[in-house]
Short mmCIF file of C-alpha atoms and ligand atoms in Angstrom, two decimals:
data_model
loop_
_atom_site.label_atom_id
_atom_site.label_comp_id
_atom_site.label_asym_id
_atom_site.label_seq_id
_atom_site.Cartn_x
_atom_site.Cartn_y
_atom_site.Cartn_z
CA UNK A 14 6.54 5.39 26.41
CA UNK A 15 9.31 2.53 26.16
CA UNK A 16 11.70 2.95 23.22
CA UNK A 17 11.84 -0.48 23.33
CA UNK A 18 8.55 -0.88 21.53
CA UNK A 19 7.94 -2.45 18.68
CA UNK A 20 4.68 -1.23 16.18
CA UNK A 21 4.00 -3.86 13.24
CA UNK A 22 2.57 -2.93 10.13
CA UNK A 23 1.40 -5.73 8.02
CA UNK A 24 1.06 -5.07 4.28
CA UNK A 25 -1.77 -7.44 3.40
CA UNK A 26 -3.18 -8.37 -0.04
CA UNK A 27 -2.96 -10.73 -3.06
CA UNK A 28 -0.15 -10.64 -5.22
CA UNK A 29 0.62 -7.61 -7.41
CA UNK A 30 -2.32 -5.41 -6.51
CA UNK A 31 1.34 -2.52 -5.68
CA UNK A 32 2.22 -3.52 -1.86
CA UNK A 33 5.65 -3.41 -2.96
CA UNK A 34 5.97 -0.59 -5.15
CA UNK A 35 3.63 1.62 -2.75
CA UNK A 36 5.88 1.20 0.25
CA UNK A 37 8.72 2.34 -1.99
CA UNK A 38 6.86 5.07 -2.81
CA UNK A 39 5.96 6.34 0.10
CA UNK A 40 9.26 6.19 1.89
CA UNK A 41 11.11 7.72 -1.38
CA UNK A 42 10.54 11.01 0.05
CA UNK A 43 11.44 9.85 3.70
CA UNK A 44 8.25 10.57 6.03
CA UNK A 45 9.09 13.03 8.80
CA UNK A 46 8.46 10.73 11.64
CA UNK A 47 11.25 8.76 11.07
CA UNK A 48 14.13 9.36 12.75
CA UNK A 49 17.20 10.50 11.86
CA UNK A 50 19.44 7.46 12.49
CA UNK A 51 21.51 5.37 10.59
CA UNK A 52 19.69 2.27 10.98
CA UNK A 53 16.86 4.37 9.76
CA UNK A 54 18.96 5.60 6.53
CA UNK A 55 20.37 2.19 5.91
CA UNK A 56 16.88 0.83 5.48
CA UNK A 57 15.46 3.88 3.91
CA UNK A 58 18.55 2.86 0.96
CA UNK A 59 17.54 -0.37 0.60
CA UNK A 60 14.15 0.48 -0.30
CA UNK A 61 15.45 3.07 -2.73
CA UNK A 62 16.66 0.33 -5.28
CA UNK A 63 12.98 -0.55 -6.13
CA UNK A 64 12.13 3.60 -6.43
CA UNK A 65 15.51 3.96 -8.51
CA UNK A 66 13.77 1.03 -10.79
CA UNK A 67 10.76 2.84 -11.47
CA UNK A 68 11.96 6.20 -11.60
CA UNK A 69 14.03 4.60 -14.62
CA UNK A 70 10.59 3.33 -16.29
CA UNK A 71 11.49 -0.41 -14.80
CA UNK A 72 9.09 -2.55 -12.76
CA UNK A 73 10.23 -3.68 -9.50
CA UNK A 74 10.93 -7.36 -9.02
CA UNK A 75 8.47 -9.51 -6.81
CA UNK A 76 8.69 -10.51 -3.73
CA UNK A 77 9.62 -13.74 -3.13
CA UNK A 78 9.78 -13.73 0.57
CA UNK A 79 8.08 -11.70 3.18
CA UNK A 80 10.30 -8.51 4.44
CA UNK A 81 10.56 -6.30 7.11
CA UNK A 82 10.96 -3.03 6.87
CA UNK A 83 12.12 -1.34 10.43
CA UNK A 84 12.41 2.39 11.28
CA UNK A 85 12.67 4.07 14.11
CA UNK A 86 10.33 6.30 15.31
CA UNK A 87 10.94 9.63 16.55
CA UNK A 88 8.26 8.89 19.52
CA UNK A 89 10.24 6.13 20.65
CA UNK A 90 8.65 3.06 18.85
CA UNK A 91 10.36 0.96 16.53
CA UNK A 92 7.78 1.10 13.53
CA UNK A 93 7.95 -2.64 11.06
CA UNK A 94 6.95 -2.53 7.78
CA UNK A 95 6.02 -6.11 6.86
CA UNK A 96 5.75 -6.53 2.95
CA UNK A 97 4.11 -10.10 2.37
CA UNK A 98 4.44 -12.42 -0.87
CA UNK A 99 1.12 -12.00 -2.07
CA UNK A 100 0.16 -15.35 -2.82
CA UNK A 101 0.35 -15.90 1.22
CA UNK A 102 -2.64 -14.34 1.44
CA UNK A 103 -4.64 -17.36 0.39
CA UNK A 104 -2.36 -19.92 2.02
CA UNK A 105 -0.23 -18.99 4.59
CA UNK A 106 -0.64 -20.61 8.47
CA UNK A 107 2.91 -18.68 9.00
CA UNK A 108 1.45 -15.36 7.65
CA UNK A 109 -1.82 -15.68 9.30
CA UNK A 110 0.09 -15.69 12.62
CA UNK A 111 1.61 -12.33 11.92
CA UNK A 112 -1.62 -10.81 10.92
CA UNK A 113 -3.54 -11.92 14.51
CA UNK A 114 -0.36 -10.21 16.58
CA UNK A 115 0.35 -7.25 13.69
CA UNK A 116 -0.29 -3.83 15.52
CA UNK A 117 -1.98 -2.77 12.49
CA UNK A 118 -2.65 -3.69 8.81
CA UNK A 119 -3.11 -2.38 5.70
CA UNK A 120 -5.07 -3.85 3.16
CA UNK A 121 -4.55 -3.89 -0.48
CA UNK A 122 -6.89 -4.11 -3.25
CA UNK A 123 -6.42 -3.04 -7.01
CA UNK A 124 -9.14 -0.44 -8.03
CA UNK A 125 -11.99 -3.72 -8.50
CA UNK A 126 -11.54 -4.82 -12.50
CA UNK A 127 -11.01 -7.91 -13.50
CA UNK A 128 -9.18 -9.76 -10.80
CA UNK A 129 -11.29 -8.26 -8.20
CA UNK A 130 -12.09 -11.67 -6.85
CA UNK A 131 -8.85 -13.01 -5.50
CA UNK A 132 -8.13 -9.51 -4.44
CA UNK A 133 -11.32 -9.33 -2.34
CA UNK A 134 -10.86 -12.96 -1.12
CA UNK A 135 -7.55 -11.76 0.48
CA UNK A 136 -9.41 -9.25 2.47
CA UNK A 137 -11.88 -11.46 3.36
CA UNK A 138 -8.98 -13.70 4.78
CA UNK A 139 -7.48 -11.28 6.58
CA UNK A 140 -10.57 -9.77 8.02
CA UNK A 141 -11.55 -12.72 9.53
CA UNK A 142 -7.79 -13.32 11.37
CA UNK A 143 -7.32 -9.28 12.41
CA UNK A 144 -8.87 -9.18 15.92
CA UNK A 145 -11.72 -6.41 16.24
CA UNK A 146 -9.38 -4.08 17.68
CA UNK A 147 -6.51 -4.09 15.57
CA UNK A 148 -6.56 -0.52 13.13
CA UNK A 149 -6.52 -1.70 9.55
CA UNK A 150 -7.36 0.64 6.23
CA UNK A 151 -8.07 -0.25 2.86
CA UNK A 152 -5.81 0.79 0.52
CA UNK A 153 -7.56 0.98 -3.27
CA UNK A 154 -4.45 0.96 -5.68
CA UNK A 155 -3.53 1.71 -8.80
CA UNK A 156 -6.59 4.56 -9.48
CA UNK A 157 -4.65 6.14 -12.42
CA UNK A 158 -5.83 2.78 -14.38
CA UNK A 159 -9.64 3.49 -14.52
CA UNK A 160 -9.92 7.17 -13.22
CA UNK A 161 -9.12 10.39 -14.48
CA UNK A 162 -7.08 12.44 -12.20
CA UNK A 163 -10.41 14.90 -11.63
CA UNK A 164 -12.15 11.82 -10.74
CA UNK A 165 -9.17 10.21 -8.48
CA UNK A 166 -9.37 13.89 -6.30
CA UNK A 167 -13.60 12.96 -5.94
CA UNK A 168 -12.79 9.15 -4.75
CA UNK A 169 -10.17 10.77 -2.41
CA UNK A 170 -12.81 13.17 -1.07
CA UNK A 171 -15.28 10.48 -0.55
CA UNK A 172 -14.73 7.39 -1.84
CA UNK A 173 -18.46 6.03 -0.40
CA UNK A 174 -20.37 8.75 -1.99
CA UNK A 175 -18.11 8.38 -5.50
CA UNK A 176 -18.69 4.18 -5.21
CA UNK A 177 -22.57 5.12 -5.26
CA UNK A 178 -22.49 7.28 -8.22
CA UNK A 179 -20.01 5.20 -10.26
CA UNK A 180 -20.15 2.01 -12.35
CA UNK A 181 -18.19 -0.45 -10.74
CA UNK A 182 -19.72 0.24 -7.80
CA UNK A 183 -21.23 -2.72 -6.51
CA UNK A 184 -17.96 -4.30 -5.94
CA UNK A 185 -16.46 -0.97 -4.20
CA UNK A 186 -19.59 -0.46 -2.25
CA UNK A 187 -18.99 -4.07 -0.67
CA UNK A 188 -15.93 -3.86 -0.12
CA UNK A 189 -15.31 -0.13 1.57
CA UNK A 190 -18.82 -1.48 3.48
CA UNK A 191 -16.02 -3.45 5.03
CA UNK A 192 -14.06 -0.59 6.57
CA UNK A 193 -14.43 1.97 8.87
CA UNK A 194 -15.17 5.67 7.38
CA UNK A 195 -12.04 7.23 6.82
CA UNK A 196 -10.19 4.37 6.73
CA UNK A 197 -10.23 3.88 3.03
CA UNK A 198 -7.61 5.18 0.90
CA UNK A 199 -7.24 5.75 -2.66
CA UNK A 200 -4.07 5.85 -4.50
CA UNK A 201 -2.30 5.45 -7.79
CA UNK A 202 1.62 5.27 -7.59
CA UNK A 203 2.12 5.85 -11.06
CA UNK A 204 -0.40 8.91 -11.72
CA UNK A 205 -1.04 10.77 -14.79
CA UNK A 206 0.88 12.18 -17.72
CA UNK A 207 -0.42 14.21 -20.19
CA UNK A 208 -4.09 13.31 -18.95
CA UNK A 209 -3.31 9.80 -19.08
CA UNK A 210 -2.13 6.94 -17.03
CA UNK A 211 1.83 7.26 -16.76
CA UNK A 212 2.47 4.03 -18.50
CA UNK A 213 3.43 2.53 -21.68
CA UNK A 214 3.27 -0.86 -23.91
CA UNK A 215 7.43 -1.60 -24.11
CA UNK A 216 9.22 -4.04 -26.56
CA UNK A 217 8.06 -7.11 -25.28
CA UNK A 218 4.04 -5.88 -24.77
CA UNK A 219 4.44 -5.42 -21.23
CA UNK A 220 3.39 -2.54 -19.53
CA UNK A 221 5.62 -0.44 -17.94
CA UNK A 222 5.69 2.61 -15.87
CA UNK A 223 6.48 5.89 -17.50
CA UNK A 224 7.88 9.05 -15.98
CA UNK A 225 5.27 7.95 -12.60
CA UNK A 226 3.80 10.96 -10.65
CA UNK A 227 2.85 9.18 -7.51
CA UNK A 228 -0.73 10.43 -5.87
CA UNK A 229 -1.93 10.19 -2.31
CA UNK A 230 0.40 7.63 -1.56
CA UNK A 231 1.44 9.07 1.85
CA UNK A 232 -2.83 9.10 3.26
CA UNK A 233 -2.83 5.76 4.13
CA UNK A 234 0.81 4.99 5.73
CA UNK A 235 0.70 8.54 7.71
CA UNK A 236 -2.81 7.35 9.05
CA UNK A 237 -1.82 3.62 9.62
CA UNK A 238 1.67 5.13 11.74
CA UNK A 239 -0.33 7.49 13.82
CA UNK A 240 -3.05 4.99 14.80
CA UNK A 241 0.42 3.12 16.37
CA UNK A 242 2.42 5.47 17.14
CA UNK A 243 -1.15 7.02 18.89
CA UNK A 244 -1.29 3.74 20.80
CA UNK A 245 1.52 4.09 22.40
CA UNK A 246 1.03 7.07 23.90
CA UNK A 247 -1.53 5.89 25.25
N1 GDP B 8 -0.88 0.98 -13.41
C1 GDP B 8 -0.29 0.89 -12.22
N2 GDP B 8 0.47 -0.16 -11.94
C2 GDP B 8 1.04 -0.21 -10.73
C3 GDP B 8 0.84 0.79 -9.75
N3 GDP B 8 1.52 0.42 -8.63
C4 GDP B 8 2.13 -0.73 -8.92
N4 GDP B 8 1.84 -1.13 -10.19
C5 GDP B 8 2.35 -2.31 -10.89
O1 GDP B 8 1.72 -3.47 -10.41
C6 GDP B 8 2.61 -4.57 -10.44
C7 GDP B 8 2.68 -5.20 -9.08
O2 GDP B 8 3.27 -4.31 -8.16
P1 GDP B 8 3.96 -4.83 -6.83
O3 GDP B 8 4.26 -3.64 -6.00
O4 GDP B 8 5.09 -5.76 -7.14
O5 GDP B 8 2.76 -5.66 -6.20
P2 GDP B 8 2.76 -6.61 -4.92
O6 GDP B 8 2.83 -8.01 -5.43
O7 GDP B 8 1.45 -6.35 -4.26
O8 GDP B 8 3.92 -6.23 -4.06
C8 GDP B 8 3.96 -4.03 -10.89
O9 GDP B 8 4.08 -4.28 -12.27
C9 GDP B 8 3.82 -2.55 -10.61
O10 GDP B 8 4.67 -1.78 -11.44
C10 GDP B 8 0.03 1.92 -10.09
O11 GDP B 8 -0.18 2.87 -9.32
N5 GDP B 8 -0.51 1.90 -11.33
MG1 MG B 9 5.47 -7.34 -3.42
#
């Protein structure tokens, strides 16, 4: 083990499917690998301000350019969080790079509605870059928008068997047909409240989060990190 290492972690998927807003997410309550450092803090703050926003019922601004996110972990790797501008999905010769040398990569789709298209196309594009043995996971986002929460908990059990049961299950069952069993991953940052999705129409007639109870969130960073951080033990 070299502490020298560095794990990449490309967040990969059209724009707005919640790249952004789940990495805030998940390191709002800050995972227990990372260590306790103050390079690790500073970063972990800088995250914060886009929690902080949607804690307050505010959406988080887009990104314009592609980040990364560094923390170290307590195994000795440095672990980088890459958070692309989604539109790079589709066009990017720069981003396309990162993706061929990324450690690892997660995959974003929105749970497939109407703009399940582009979404899947960005998969598609990064599937055929990521070479065969690179880990990747799908990560389905955004759940609370077409499933009840009893539901959600079934797609989380087995989100094969539920995309054979369900309605819009021809475009699920193609694209977790793309992934490896347990590498699919369910999630909804803003969650339920009062039996329905935490979200409201404000002023303007945008929708905006409201009092968010994120779900599941953690599954697919926690797996993503030890399929790494498993590497290099290795
Ligand atoms: N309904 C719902 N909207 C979400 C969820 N997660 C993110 N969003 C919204 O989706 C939009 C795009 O999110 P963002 O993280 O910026 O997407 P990115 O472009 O992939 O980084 C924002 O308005 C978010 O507030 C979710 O779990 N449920
Ligand atoms: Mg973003």
């Amino acid at each position: 083990v070299s502490d020298r290492t560095t794990q990449d972690i490309v967040l990969w998927g059209s724009t707005q499917v919640g790249k952004t807003t789940a990495l805030a997410s998940y390191l709002a309550i800050p995972p227990s690998w990372i260590a306790d450092d103050d390079a690790s803090r500073t970063e972990l703050w800088a995250v914060r301000s886009d929690w902080n926003l949607l804690k307050q019922n505010h959406l988080v601004a887009g990104t314009s350019k592609a980040m990364w996110r560094p923390f170290q972990h307590r195994d000795g790797a440095m672990i980088r969080f890459r958070d692309i501008r989604g539109g790079h999905s589709l066009d990017s010769a720069d981003e396309a790079a990162v993706l061929r040398k990324t450690s690892a990569a997660l995959l974003f789709v929105e749970w497939p509605a109407q703009r399940a298209l582009i979404d899947e196309l960005a998969i598609e594009n990064a599937l055929a870059q990521i070479p065969a043995a690179t880990p990747r996971a799908l990560v389905i986002t955004k759940c609370e928008s077409q499933l009840t929460s009893a539901e959600f908990a079934m797609c989380v059990a087995s989100p094969r068997k539920f995309a054979e049961e369900r309605p819009p299950g021809v475009a699920l069952r193609r694209l977790l047909s793309k992934f490896q069993g347990d590498a699919v991953f369910p999630i909804t940052v803003y969650g339920w409240k009062d039996g329905l999705p935490a979200q409201y129409y404000n002023e303007f007639g945008h929708f905006v989060p409201w009092a968010i109870e994120p779900a599941m969130v953690e599954r697919p960073f926690d797996y993503i990190v030890a399929q790494v951080a498993g590497e290099l033990r290795a």
